[in-house]
Short mmCIF file of C-alpha atoms in Angstrom, two decimals:
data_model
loop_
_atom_site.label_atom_id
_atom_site.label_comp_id
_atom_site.label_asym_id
_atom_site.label_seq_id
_atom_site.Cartn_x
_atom_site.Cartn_y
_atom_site.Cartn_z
CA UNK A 1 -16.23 -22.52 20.97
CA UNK A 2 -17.91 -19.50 18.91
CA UNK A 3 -19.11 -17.97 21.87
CA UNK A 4 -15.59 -18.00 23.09
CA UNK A 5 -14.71 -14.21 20.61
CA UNK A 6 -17.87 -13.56 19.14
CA UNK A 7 -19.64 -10.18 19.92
CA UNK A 8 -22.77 -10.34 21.71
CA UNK A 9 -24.89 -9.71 19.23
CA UNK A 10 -23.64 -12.72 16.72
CA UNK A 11 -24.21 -14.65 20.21
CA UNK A 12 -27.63 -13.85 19.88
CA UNK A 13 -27.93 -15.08 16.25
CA UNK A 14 -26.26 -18.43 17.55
CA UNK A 15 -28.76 -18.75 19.99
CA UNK A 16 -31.58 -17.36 17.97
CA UNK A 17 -30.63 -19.83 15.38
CA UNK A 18 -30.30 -23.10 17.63
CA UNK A 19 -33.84 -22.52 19.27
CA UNK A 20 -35.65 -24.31 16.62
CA UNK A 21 -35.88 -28.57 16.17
CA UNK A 22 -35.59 -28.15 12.48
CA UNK A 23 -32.97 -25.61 11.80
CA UNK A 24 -30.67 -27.94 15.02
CA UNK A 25 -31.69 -31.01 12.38
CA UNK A 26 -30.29 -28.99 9.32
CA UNK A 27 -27.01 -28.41 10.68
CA UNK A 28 -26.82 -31.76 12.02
CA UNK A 29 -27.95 -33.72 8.54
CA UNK A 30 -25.60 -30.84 7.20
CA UNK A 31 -22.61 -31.35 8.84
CA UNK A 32 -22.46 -35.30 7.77
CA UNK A 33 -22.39 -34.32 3.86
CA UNK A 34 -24.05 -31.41 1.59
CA UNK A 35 -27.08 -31.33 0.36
CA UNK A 36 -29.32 -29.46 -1.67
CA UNK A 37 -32.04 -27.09 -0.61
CA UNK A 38 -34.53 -28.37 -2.55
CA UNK A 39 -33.48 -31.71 -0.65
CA UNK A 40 -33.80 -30.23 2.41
CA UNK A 41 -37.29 -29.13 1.20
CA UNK A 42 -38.59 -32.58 0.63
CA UNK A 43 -37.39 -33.65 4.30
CA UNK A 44 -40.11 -31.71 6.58
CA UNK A 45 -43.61 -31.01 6.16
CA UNK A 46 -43.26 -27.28 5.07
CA UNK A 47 -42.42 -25.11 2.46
CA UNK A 48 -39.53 -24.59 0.08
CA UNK A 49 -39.54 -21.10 1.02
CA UNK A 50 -40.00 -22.08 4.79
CA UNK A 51 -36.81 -24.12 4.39
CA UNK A 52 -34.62 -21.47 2.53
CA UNK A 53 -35.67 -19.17 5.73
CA UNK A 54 -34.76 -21.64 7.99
CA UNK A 55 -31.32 -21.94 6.15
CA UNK A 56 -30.84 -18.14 6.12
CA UNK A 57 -31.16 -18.04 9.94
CA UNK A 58 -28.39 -20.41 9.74
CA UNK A 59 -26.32 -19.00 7.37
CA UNK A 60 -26.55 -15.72 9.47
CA UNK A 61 -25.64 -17.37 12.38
CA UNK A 62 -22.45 -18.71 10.70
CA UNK A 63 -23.48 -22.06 11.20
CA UNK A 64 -23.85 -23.44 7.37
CA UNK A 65 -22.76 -21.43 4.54
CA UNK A 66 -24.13 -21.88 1.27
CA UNK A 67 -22.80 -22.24 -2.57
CA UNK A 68 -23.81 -22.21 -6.02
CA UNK A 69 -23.66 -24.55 -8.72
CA UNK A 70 -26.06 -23.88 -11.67
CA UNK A 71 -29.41 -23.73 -10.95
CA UNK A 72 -28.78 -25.20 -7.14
CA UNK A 73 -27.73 -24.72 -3.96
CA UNK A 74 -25.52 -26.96 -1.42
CA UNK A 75 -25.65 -26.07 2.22
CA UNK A 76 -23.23 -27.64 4.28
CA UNK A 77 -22.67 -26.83 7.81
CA UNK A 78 -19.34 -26.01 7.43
CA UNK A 79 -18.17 -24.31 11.34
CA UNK A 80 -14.19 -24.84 10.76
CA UNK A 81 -14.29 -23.04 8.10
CA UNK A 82 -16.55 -20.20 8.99
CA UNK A 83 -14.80 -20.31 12.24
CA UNK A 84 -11.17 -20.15 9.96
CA UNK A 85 -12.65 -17.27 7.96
CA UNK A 86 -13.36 -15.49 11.18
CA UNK A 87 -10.29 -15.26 12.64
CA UNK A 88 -8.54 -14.73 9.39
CA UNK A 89 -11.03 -11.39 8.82
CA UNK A 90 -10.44 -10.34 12.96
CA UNK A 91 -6.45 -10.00 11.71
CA UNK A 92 -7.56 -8.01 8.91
CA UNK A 93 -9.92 -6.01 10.89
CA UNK A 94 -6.50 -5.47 13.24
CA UNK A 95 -4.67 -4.48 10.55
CA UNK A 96 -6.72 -1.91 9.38
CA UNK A 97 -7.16 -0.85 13.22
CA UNK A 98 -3.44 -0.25 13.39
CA UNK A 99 -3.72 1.75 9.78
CA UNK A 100 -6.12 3.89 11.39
CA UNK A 101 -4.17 4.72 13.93
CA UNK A 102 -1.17 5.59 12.21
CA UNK A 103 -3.18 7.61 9.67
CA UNK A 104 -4.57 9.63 12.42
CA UNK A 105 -0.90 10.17 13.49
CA UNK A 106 -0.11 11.43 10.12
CA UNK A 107 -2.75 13.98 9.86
CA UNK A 108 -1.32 15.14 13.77
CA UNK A 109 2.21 15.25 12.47
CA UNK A 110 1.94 17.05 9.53
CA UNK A 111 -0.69 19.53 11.25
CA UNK A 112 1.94 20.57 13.83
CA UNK A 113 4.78 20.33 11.09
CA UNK A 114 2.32 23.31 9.21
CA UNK A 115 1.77 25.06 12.27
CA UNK A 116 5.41 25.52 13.00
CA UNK A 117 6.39 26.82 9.67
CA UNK B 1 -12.33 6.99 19.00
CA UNK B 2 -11.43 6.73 15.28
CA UNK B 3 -13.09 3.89 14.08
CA UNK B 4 -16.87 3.66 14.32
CA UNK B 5 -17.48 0.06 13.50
CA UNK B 6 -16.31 -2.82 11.51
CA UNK B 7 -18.44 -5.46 10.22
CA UNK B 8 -16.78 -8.69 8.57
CA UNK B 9 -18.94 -11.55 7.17
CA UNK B 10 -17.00 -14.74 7.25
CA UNK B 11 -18.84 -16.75 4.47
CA UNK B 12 -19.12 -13.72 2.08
CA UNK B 13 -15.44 -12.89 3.18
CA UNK B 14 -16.20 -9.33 3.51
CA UNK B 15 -15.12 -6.28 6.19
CA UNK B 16 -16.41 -2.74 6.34
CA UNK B 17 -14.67 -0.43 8.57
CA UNK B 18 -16.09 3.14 9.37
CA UNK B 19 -13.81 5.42 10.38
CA UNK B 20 -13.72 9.50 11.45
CA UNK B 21 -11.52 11.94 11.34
CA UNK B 22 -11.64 15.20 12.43
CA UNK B 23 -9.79 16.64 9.30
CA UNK B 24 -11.01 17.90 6.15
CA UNK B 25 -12.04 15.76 3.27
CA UNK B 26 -8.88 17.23 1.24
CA UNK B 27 -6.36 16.09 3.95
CA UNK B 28 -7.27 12.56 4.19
CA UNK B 29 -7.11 12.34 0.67
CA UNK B 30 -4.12 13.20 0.70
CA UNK B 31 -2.66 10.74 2.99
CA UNK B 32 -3.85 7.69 -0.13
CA UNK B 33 -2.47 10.42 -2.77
CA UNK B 34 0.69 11.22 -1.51
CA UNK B 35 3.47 7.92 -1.45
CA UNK B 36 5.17 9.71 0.84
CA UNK B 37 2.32 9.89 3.50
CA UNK B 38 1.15 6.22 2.68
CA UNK B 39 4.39 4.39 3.28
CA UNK B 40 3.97 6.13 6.89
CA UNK B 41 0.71 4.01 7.85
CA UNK B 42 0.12 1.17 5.45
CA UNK B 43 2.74 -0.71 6.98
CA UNK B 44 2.48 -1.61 10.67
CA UNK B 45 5.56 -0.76 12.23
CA UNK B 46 7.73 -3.34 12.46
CA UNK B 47 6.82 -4.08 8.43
CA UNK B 48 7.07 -0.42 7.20
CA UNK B 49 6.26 0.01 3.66
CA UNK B 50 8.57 1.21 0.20
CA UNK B 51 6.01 2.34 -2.30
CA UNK B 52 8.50 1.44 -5.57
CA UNK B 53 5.81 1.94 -8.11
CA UNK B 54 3.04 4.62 -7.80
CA UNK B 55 0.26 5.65 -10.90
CA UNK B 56 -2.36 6.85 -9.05
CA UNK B 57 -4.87 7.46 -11.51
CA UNK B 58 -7.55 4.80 -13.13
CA UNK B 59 -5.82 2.05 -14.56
CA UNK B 60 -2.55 3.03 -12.61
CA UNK B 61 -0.22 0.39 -11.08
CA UNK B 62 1.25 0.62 -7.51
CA UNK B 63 4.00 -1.57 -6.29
CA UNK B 64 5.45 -1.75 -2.71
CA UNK B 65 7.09 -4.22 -0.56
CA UNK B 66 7.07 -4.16 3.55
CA UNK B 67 10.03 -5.08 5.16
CA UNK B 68 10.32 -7.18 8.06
CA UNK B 69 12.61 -6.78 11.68
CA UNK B 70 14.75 -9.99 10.22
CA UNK B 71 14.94 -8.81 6.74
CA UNK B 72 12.03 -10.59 5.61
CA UNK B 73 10.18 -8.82 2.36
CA UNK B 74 6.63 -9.01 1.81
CA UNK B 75 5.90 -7.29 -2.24
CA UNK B 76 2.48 -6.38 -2.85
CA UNK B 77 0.62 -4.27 -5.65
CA UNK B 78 -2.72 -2.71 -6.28
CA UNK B 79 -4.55 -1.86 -9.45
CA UNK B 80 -6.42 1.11 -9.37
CA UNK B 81 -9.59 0.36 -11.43
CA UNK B 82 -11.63 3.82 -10.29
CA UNK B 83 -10.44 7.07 -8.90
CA UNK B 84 -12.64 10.25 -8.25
CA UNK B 85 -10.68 12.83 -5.98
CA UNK B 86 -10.83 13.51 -3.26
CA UNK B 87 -13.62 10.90 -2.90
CA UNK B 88 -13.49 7.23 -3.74
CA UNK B 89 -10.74 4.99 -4.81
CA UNK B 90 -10.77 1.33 -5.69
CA UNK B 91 -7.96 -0.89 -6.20
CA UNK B 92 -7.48 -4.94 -6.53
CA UNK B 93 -4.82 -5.32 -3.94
CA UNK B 94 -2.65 -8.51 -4.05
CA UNK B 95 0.59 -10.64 -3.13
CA UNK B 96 3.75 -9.96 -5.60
CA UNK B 97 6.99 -12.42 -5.82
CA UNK B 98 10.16 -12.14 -5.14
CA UNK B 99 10.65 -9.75 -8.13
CA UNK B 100 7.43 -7.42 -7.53
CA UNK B 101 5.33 -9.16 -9.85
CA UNK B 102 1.68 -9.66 -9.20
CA UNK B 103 1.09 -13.26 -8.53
CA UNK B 104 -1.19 -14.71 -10.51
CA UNK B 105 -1.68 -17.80 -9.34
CA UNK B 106 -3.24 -16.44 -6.05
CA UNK B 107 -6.38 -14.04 -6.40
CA UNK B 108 -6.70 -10.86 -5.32
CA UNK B 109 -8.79 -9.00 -3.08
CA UNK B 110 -11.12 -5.73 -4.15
CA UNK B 111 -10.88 -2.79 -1.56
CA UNK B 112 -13.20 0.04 -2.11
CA UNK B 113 -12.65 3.51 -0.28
CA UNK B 114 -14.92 6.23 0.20
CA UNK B 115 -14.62 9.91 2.02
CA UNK B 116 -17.51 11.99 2.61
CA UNK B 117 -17.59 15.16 4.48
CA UNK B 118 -19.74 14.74 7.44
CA UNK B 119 -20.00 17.75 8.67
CA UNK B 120 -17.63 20.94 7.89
CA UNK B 121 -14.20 20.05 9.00
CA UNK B 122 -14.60 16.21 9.34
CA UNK B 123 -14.36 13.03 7.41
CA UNK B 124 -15.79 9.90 6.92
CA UNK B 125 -13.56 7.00 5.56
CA UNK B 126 -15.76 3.71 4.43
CA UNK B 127 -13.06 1.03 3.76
CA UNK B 128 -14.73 -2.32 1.92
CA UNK B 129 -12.69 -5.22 0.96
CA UNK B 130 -13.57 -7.99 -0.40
CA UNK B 131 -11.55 -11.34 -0.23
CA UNK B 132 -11.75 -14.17 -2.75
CA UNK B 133 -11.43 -16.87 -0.78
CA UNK B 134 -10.03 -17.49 2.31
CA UNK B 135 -6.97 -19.49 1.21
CA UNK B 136 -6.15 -16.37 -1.04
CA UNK B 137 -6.73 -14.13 2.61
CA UNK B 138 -4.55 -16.64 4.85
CA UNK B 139 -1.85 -16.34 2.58
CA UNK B 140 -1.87 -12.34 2.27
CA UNK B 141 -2.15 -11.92 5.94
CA UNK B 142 0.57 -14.39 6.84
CA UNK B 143 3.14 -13.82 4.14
CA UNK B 144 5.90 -12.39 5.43
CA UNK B 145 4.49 -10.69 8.32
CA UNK B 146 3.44 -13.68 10.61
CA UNK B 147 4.94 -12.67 13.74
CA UNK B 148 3.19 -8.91 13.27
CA UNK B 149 -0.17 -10.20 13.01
CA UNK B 150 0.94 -12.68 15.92
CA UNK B 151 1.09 -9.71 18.23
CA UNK B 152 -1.91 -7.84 17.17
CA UNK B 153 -4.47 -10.93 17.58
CA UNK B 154 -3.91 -11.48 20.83
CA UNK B 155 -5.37 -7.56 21.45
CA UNK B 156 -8.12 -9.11 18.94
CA UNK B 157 -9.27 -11.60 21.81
CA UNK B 158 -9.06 -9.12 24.90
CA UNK B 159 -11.66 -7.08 22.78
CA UNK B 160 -13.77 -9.97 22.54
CA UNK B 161 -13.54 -12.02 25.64
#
């Protein structure tokens, strides 16, 4: 799946981000329905601010994304659509690659079109 | 190589792109300043661009469409909301109708460019957009142009595999 186009070092994030029993029971609690951090919280013996860590790890690894509504936040491990967002921003990236190039061939053009005047 | 790195974040719907040039600060300034110049790389080409509208100042409008190999048209506009020559520029960039209107029921994206000098002679381009969603992105990069961003992802998964 994700390992499939992602760079090496998102890989590592994946990984990174999988090697712990409570951050694999986020996603898995998270990918049934949303909930809230502060639910989260109230699930394992630790922290609030343990469990917002453990939820950033997973948020960097692309695995649950996070979102706002007043005062809290839903975490939902949401992979489609991280996944869709991915691909859509790798086209972008492409098309920028491509204006790059042809910006590049610009600048060459009109330098020789100088020269030769 | 030109470009130096890219970073996209797909939850904050984000990509940076660093790019060199070995050409003075002035002369890639020029190629966003001059209409003529853009139309020759905005579009990819097979969906070469027509720059119909161009205020390039703060507050200034810009209208173009790209036109497709079957005829297909694809409008877009920016708003320039900051310009400082000949080193930042930042526009909302978005998908037009039919007639070149912006449309407004689809949001649009904020692109921020910077050039720096890095050292004498050469120039660093930071491009940032910003997307507001990603329905509003998978609309602007299929509209009109699906079969031209067909061709370029598959180059997106040799780079990856």
């Amino acid at each position: 799946m994700v390992v499939d186009y992602l760079p090496s070092e998102q890989t590592d994030k994946l990984f990174h981000a999988l090697s712990d029993a409570t951050r694999r029971d986020i996603v898995e609690r998270t990918l049934q329905r949303e909930y809230t951090v502060s639910a989260l919280a109230r699930l394992y013996p630790m922290s609030f601010a343990a469990v917002q860590k453990h939820v950033a790890v997973l948020e960097r690894a692309e695995l649950v994304a996070k979102r706002r509504q007043g005062r809290e936040q839903f975490v939902r491990s949401d992979v489609a659509t991280v996944q869709r967002a991915q691909r859509l921003l790798d086209h972008y990236e492409d098309l920028w690659r491509g204006r790059i190039d042809r910006m590049r061939k610009v600048l060459e053009d009109e330098e020789s079109k100088g020269s030769g005047r | 190589m030109t470009v130096s790195s890219v970073v996209t974040d797909p939850v904050a719907l984000t990509m940076t792109l660093v790019a060199d040039f070995n050409e003075s600060v002035d002369r890639v300034w020029e190629l966003w300043r001059n209409p003529r110049l853009l139309e020759r790389w905005w579009g990819p080409p097979t969906y070469p661009a027509t720059m119909t509208l161009f205020e390039f100042e703060p507050g200034g409008d810009v209208r173009y469409f790209m036109s497709g190999p079957a005829g297909e048209i694809a409008p877009g506009w920016w708003h320039l909301t900051l310009i400082e020559a000949p080193h930042r520029i930042e526009f909302d960039n978005g998908v037009a109708d039919d007639t070149g209107s912006p449309r407004k029921d689809l949001p649009s994206m904020k692109v921020r460019v910077a050039l720096s000098e890095e050292t004498p002679g050469t120039t660093r381009m930071v491009i940032e957009t910003l997307f507001p969603s990603t329905e509003a992105m998978e609309t602007f990069l299929t509209m009109g142009m699906k079969e031209g961003l067909t061709g370029a992802v598959s180059q997106m998964d040799v780079l990856f595999t």
